[in-house]
C-alpha cells in the first residue's frame, strides 16, 4: 500500500505482522541497511517505522512498545521494537508499519533496502532488544 502526496496514515495499510508462535518470551529489534539520508537524500526525507499492537493483543509487549514513528538509523544500529514479546494466544502479535517519504529533490535511481528483524530469548545472556 502507499500514500501519494499525502501524510502518514494507517487506514487500510497493513505492515509487517510479527507473531511469537514459540514457547518463550523474546525481545524484538529491527534495523535497516540504510537510513533516510543515505538512501533517499533531498529535503526532509523520511524512512521510519512504527509499532502497532493489533486489537486483542494489548499486552503483547509486556515492557511496552516503541509506538511513535522512529527513524531508521542504518545497518549498524539495531533498534528495540518490543521488549518481552509474549507467546501466549491473543497476546502474541504486533504490526510494524513503514513510512518512506521521498521528497521532490531526492537522488535519482534505483534503491535497495533490507529490513531485518531479530528476536532473542530474553533469558539469553546475549539478548539485546
Coordinates of C-alpha atoms in Angstrom, one line a residue:
X1 CA 0.0 0.0 0.0
X2 CA 1.1 3.6 -0.5
X3 CA 0.1 7.1 0.1
X4 CA 0.9 9.6 -2.7
X5 CA 1.1 13.3 -1.9
X6 CA -0.5 12.6 1.5
X7 CA 0.5 12.1 5.0
X8 CA 1.2 9.2 7.3
X9 CA -2.0 7.1 7.8
X10 CA -2.5 3.6 8.9
X11 CA -6.1 3.4 7.5
X12 CA -6.2 0.4 5.1
X13 CA -2.4 -0.2 5.4
X14 CA -1.0 -3.4 6.7
X15 CA 2.6 -3.5 7.7
X16 CA 4.8 -6.5 8.7
X17 CA 2.9 -8.8 11.1
X18 CA 5.1 -10.4 13.7
X19 CA 3.7 -13.2 15.8
X20 CA 5.5 -15.1 18.5
X21 CA 4.5 -18.7 17.9
X22 CA 7.2 -20.1 20.1
X23 CA 7.1 -21.0 23.7
X24 CA 9.3 -18.3 25.3
X25 CA 9.1 -14.5 25.5
X26 CA 11.5 -12.7 23.2
X27 CA 13.0 -9.3 22.7
X28 CA 12.5 -8.0 19.1
X29 CA 14.6 -5.4 17.4
X30 CA 14.7 -4.0 13.9
X31 CA 17.4 -2.5 11.6
X32 CA 17.7 -1.5 8.0
X33 CA 20.7 -1.4 5.7
X34 CA 20.3 2.3 5.1
X35 CA 18.9 5.5 6.7
X36 CA 16.9 8.2 5.0
X37 CA 19.9 10.4 4.3
X38 CA 21.9 7.6 2.7
X39 CA 19.2 6.1 0.6
X40 CA 16.8 8.9 -0.3
X41 CA 18.6 12.2 0.4
X42 CA 16.9 15.5 -0.6
X43 CA 14.9 17.9 1.6
X44 CA 13.3 16.2 4.7
X45 CA 13.4 12.5 3.6
X46 CA 11.9 10.0 5.9
X47 CA 12.4 6.3 6.4
X48 CA 10.6 5.4 9.6
X49 CA 8.9 2.5 11.3
X50 CA 6.0 2.4 13.8
X51 CA 4.8 -0.4 16.1
X52 CA 1.1 -1.1 16.4
X53 CA -0.5 -3.7 18.5
X54 CA -3.5 -5.4 16.8
X55 CA -6.8 -5.4 18.6
X56 CA -6.9 -8.0 21.3
X57 CA -3.2 -8.1 21.8
X58 CA -2.8 -5.1 24.1
X59 CA -0.3 -6.8 26.3
X60 CA 1.8 -8.4 23.5
X61 CA 4.8 -6.4 24.6
X62 CA 4.9 -6.7 28.4
X63 CA 7.6 -3.9 28.7
X64 CA 5.9 -1.7 26.2
X65 CA 6.5 -0.8 22.6
X66 CA 8.0 1.9 20.5
X67 CA 4.7 3.4 19.4
X68 CA 5.8 6.7 17.8
X69 CA 7.3 7.0 14.4
X70 CA 11.0 6.3 14.7
X71 CA 13.7 7.0 12.1
X72 CA 15.8 4.1 11.0
X73 CA 19.4 4.7 11.9
X74 CA 21.1 2.4 9.4
X75 CA 22.9 -1.0 9.3
X76 CA 25.0 -0.7 12.5
X77 CA 22.1 0.3 14.8
X78 CA 19.7 -2.3 16.0
X79 CA 16.6 -0.6 17.5
X80 CA 14.3 -2.1 20.1
X81 CA 10.8 -2.7 18.9
X82 CA 9.2 -4.9 21.6
X83 CA 10.7 -6.0 24.9
X84 CA 9.3 -9.2 26.4
X85 CA 7.2 -10.1 23.4
X86 CA 4.6 -12.6 24.7
X87 CA 3.9 -16.0 23.2
X88 CA 0.5 -16.8 24.7
X89 CA -2.6 -16.8 22.4
X90 CA -4.2 -13.4 21.9
X91 CA -1.1 -11.7 23.3
X92 CA 1.4 -12.7 20.6
X93 CA 1.1 -10.3 17.7
X94 CA 2.5 -6.9 16.7
X95 CA 2.5 -5.0 13.4
X96 CA 5.3 -2.9 12.1
X97 CA 4.4 -0.1 9.6
X98 CA 7.0 1.5 7.4
X99 CA 6.8 5.2 6.2
X100 CA 9.0 6.2 3.3
X101 CA 8.7 9.8 2.3
X102 CA 10.6 10.7 -0.9
X103 CA 10.9 14.5 -1.5
X104 CA 10.9 16.1 -4.9
X105 CA 14.6 16.7 -4.8
X106 CA 15.6 13.1 -3.8
X107 CA 18.5 11.4 -5.5
X108 CA 17.5 9.6 -8.8
X109 CA 18.0 5.9 -9.5
X110 CA 17.1 2.5 -8.1
X111 CA 17.4 2.0 -4.4
X112 CA 17.6 -1.2 -2.3
X113 CA 17.0 -1.5 1.4
X114 CA 16.9 -4.6 3.5
X115 CA 14.9 -4.5 6.7
X116 CA 15.9 -7.1 9.3
X117 CA 14.0 -8.3 12.5
X118 CA 15.9 -10.0 15.3
X119 CA 14.2 -11.9 18.1
X120 CA 16.1 -13.5 21.0
X121 CA 15.1 -15.4 24.1
X122 CA 15.0 -12.9 27.0
X123 CA 16.8 -15.5 29.2
X124 CA 19.8 -15.5 27.0
X125 CA 22.8 -13.5 28.2
X126 CA 23.4 -12.3 24.7
X127 CA 19.9 -11.0 24.2
X128 CA 19.7 -7.3 23.2
X129 CA 16.5 -5.5 22.2

